[in-house]
Coordinates of C-alpha atoms and ligand atoms in Angstrom, one line a residue:
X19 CA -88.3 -12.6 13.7
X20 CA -87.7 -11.7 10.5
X21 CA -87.4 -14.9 7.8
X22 CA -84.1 -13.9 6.3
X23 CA -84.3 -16.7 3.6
X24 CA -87.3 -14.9 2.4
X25 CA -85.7 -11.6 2.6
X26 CA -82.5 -12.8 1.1
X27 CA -84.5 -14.3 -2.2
X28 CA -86.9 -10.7 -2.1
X29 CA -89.6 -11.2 -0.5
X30 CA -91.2 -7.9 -0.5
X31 CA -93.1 -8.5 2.8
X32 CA -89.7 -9.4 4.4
X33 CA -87.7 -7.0 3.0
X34 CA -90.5 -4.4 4.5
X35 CA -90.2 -6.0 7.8
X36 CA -86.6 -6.0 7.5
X37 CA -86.9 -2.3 7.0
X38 CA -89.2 -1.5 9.3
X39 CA -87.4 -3.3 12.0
X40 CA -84.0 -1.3 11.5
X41 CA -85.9 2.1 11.0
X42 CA -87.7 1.5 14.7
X43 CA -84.2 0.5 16.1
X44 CA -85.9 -2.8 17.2
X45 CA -84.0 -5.2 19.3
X46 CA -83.4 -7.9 16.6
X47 CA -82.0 -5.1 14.1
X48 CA -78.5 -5.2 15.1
X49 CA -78.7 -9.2 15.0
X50 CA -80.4 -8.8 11.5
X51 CA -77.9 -6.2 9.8
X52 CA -74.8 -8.7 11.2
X53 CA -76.2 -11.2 8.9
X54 CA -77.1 -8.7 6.1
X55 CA -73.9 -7.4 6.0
X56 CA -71.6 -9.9 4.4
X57 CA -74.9 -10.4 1.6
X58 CA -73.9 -7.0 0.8
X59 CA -71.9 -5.2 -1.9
X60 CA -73.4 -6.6 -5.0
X61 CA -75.9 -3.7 -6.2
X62 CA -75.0 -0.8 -7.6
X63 CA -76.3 2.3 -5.4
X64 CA -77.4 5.6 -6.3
X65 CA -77.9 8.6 -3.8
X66 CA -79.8 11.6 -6.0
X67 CA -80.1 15.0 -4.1
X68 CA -81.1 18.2 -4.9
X69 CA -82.9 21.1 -4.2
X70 CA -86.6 20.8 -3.0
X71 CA -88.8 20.5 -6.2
X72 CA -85.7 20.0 -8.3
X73 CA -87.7 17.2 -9.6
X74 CA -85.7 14.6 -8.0
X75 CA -88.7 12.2 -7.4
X76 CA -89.7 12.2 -11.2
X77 CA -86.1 11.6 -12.4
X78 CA -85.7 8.7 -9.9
X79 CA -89.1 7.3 -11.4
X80 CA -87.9 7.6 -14.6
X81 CA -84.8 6.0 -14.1
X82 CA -86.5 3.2 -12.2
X83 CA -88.4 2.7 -15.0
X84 CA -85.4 2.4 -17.5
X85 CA -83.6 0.0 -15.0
X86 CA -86.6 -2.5 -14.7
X87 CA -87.4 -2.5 -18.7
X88 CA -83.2 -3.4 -18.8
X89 CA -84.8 -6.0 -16.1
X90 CA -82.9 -5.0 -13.6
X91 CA -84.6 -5.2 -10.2
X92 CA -84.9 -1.7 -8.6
X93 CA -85.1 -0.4 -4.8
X94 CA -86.1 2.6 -4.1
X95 CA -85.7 4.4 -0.8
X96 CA -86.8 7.9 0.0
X97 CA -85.9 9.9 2.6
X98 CA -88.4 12.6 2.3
X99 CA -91.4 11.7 3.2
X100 CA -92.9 15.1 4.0
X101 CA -93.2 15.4 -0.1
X102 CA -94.6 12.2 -1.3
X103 CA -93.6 9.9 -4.5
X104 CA -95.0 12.8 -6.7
X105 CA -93.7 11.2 -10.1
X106 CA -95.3 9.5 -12.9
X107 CA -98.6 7.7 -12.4
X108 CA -96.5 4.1 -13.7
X109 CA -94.1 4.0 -11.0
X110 CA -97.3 5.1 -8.5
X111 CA -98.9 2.3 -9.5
X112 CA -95.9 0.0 -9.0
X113 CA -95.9 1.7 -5.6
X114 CA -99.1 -0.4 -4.5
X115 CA -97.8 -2.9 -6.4
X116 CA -95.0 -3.4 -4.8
X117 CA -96.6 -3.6 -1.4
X118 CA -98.8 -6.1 -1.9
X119 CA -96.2 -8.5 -3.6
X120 CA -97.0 -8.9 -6.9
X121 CA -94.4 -6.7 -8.7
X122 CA -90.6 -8.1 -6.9
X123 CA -89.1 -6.0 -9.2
X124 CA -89.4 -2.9 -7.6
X125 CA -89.8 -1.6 -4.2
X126 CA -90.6 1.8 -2.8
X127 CA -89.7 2.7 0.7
X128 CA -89.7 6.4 2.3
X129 CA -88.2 6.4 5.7
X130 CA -90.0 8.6 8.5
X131 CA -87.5 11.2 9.3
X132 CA -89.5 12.4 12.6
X133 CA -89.0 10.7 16.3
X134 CA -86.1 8.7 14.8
X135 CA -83.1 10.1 17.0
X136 CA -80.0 11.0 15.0
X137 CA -80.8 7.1 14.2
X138 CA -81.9 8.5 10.4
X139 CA -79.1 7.9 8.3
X140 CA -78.1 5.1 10.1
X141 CA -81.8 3.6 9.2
X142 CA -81.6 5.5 5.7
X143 CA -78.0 3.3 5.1
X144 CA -79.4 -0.1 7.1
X145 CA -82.4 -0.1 4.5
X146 CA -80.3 0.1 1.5
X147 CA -78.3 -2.6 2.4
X148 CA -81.6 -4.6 3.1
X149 CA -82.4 -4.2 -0.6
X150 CA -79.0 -5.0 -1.8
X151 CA -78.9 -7.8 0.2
X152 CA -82.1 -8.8 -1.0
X153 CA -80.6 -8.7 -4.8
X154 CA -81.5 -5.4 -6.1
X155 CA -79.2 -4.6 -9.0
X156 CA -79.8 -1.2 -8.5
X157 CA -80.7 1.1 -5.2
X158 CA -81.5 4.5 -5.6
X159 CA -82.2 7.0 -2.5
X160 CA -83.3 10.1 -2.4
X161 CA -82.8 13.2 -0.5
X162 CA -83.5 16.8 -0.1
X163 CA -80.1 18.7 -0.3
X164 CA -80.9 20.3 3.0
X165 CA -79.5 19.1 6.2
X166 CA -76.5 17.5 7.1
X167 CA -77.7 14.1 7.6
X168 CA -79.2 14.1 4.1
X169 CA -76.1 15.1 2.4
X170 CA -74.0 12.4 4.4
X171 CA -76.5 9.7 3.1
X172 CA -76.1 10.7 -0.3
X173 CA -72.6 10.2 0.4
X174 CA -72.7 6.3 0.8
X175 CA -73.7 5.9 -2.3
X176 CA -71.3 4.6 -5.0
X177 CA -72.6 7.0 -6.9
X178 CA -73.5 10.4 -6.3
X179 CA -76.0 12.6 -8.3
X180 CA -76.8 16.2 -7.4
X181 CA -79.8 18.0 -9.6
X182 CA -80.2 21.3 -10.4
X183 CA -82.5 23.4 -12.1
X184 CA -82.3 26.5 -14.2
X185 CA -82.0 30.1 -13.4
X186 CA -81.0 29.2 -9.7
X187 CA -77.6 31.5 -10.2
X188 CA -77.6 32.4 -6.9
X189 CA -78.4 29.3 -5.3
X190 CA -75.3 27.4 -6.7
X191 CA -72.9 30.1 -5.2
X192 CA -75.2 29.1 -1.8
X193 CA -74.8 25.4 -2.0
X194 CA -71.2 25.6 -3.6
X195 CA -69.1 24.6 -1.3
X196 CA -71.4 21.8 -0.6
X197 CA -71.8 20.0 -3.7
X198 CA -68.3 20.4 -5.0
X199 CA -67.7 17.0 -3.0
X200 CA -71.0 15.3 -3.4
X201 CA -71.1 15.4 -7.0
X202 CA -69.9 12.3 -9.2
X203 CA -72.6 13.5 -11.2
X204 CA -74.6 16.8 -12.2
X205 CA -78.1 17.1 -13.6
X206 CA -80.0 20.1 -14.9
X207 CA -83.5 19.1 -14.9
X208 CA -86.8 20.9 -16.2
X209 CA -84.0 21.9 -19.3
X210 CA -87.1 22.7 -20.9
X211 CA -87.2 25.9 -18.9
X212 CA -84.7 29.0 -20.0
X213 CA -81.5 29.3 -19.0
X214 CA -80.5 25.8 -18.7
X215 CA -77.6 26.6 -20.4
X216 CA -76.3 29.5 -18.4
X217 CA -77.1 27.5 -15.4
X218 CA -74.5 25.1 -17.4
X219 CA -72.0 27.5 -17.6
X220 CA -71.8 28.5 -14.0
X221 CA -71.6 24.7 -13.1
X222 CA -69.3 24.2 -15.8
X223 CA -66.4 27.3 -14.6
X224 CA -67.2 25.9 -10.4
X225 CA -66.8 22.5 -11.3
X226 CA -63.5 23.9 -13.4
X227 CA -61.8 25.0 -10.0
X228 CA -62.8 22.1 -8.0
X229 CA -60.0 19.6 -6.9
X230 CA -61.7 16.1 -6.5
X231 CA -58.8 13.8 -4.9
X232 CA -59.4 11.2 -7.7
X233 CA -59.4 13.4 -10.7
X234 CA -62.8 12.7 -11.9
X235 CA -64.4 15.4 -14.0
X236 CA -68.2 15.5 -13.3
X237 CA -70.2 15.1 -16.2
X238 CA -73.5 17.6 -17.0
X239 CA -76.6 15.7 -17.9
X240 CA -79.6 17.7 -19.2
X241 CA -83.1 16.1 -18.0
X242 CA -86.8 16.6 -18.7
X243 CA -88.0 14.5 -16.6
X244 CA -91.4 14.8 -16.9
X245 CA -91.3 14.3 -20.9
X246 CA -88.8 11.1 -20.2
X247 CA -85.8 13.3 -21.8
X248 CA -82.0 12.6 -21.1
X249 CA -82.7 9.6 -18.8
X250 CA -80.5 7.5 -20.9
X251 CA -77.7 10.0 -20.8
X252 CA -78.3 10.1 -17.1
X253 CA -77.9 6.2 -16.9
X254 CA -74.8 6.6 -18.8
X255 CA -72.9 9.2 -17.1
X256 CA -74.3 7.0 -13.8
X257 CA -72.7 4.3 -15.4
X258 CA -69.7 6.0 -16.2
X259 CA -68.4 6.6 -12.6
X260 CA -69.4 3.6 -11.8
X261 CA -66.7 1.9 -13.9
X262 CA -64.1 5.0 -13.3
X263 CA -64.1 4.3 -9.5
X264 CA -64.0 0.6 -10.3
X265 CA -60.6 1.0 -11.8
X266 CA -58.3 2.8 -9.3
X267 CA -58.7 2.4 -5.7
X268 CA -61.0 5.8 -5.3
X269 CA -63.7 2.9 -4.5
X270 CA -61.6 1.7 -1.4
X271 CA -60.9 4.9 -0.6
X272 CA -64.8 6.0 -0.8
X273 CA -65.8 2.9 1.1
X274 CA -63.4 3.7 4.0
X275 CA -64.4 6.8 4.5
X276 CA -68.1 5.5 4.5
X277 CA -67.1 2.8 7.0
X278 CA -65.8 5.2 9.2
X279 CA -68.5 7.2 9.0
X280 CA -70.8 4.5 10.2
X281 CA -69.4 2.9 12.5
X282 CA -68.7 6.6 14.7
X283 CA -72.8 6.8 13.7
X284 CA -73.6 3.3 15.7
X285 CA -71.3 4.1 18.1
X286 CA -72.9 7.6 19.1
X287 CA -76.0 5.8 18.8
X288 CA -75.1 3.2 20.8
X289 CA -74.0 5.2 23.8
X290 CA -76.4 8.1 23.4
X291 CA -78.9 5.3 24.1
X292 CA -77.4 3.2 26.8
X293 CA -76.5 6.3 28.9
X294 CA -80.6 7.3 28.3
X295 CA -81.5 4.0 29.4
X296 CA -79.5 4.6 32.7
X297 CA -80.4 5.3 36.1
X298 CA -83.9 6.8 34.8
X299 CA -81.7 9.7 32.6
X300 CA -84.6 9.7 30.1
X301 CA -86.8 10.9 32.4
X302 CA -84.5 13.5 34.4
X303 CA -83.9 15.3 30.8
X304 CA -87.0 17.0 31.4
X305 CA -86.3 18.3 34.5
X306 CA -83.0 18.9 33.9
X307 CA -83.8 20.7 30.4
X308 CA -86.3 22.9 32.3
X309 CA -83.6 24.2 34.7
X310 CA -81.2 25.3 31.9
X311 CA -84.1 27.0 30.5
X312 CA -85.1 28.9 34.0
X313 CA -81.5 29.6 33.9
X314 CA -80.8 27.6 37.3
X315 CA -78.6 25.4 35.9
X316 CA -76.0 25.7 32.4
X317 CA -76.1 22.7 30.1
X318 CA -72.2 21.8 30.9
X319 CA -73.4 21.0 34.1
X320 CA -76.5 19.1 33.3
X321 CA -74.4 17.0 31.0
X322 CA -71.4 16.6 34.2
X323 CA -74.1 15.5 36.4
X324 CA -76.3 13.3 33.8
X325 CA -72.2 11.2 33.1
X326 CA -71.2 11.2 36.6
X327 CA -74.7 9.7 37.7
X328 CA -73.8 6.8 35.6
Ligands
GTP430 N1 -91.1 21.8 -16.4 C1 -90.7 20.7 -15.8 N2 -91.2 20.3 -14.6 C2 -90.7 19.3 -14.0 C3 -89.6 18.5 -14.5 N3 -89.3 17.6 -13.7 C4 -90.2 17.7 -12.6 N4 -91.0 18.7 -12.8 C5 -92.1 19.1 -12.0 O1 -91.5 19.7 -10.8 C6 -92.4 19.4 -9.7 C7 -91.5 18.7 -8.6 O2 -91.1 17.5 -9.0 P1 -90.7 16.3 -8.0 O3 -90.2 15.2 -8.9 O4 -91.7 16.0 -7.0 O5 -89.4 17.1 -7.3 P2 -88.6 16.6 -6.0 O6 -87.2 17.2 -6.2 O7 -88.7 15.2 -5.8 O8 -89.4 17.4 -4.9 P3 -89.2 17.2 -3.3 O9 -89.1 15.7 -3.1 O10 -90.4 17.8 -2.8 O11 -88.0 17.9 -2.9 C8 -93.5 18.5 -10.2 O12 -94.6 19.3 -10.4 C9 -92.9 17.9 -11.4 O13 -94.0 17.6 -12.4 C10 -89.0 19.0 -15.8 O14 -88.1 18.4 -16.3 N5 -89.6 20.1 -16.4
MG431 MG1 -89.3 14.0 -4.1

């Protein structure tokens, strides 16, 4: 049982448990994220995406590290685990830190993206809330910009920030149509390299035909991460969006579709797993998985005969 008066006043060993518990899709999750839920809403949440190497893990360390001298309390989540926390040693150190309880005003967290069932955003989105609930003022996740699940997460953030980097011309009429939407914010890290500002110009003409449905004109931040440069512009334009979608009701409209999102998540989730859990299914995927391959059976009928034997 997790202690959620501990995890409510941020506990780091709760909130950890906390997380853990959603990430495994443990029995008590669902009970726990009921009560979570309405302790929600409070932080500000950041998603931060970008190509791999983009240098999204140093610009969410430097950030982090802006945010907690402001004395903000920080959660970080990280949905990449394959490339570890690679920024600055201060943050690395606050990684340890953080696990062992003696800094509660910033945690780390990557979430495992292997044996975890489409169940990964969900988990990704559950752990957030954990840390807002637990009274971080501000929750940043990262993603790779590869793969649908981890553009969806960056999604529930309030706001969104996409990074690129120089000379990666081509790239940007690749991952076009795909950003358009995502970004509330754009970033052209490792500005220190050439052609940062031709890379701004080709953002700046797609962004110039892009229709957002609430008229917001995505800002351009320059970054160095690793020499701390243009992390206070980032925090700004951050900031910036943040109050914009305050104002109208793009917020309610973002939040709905996000709901929506979620709850068609649990429920696939939900039923994927109690039709496994049925009549030994789970184990007759095998078998039945082996046929389709041997060509004795097509998978529309595998999928008849697994819902029928319900
Ligand atoms: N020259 C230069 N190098 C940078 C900058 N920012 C990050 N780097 C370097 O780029 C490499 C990748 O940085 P990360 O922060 O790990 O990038 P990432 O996007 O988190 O990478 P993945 O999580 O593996 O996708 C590291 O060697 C950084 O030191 C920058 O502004 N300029
Ligand atoms: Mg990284």
């Amino acid at each position: 049982m997790i202690d959620t008066e501990k995890l409510f006043a941020g506990e780091p060993r709760s909130i950890a448990r906390a997380i853990s518990s959603v990430e495994s899709g443990a029995a008590g999750a669902a009970e726990l994220m009921k009560v979570v839920f309405p302790k929600t809403g409070r932080a500000m949440i950041v998603g931060i995406t970008g190509s791999p190497g983009a240098g999204k893990s140093s610009l969410v360390d430097k950030l982090a590290l802006l945010y907690k001298d402001r004395g903000e309390k920080v959660g970080i989540v990280c949905v990449d685990p394959s490339s570890p926390f690679s920024g600055g040693a201060i943050l690395g150190d606050r990684i340890r830190m953080a696990t062992i309880g003696l800094d509660k005003n910033v945690f780390i967290r990557s979430m495992a993206t292997r044996g975890n069932m489409g169940g990964l955003s969900r988990a990704t989105v559950d752990a957030v809330a954990i840390l807002d609930a637990a009274g971080f003022d501000k929750v940043i996740v990262e993603t790779v910009g590869v793969g649908q699940d981890e553009v969806e997460i960056v999604k529930t953030a309030d706001v969104s920030v996409v990074v690129l980097v120089p000379g990666m011309g081509d790239d940007i009429q690749a991952i076009k149509a795909g950003i358009m939407e995502i970004g509330d914010v754009f970033v052209i890290n490792k500005a220190d390299r050439e052609g940062a500002l031709r890379t701004q110009k080709e953002l700046e003409s797609l962004l110039s035909l892009a229709h957002r449905p609430d008229f917001w004109d995505p800002p351009i931040v320059k970054t160095v991460a690793t020499e701390s440069k243009g992390i206070e512009d980032l925090s700004k334009a951050i900031e910036s969006y943040n109050d914009f979608q305050k104002q109208g009701d793009a917020s309610l409209t973002r939040k709905h579709a996000i709901a929506r999102w979620r709850l068609l998540g649990l429920l696939q989730e939900r039923l994927l797993a109690e039709v496994l859990n049925k009549n030994g299914t789970n184990e007759r995927l095998n078998k039945l998985s082996l046929e389709i391959a041997k060509k004795i059976k097509d998978p529309y009928t595998a999928v008849a005969e697994i819902l029928k034997s319900e």
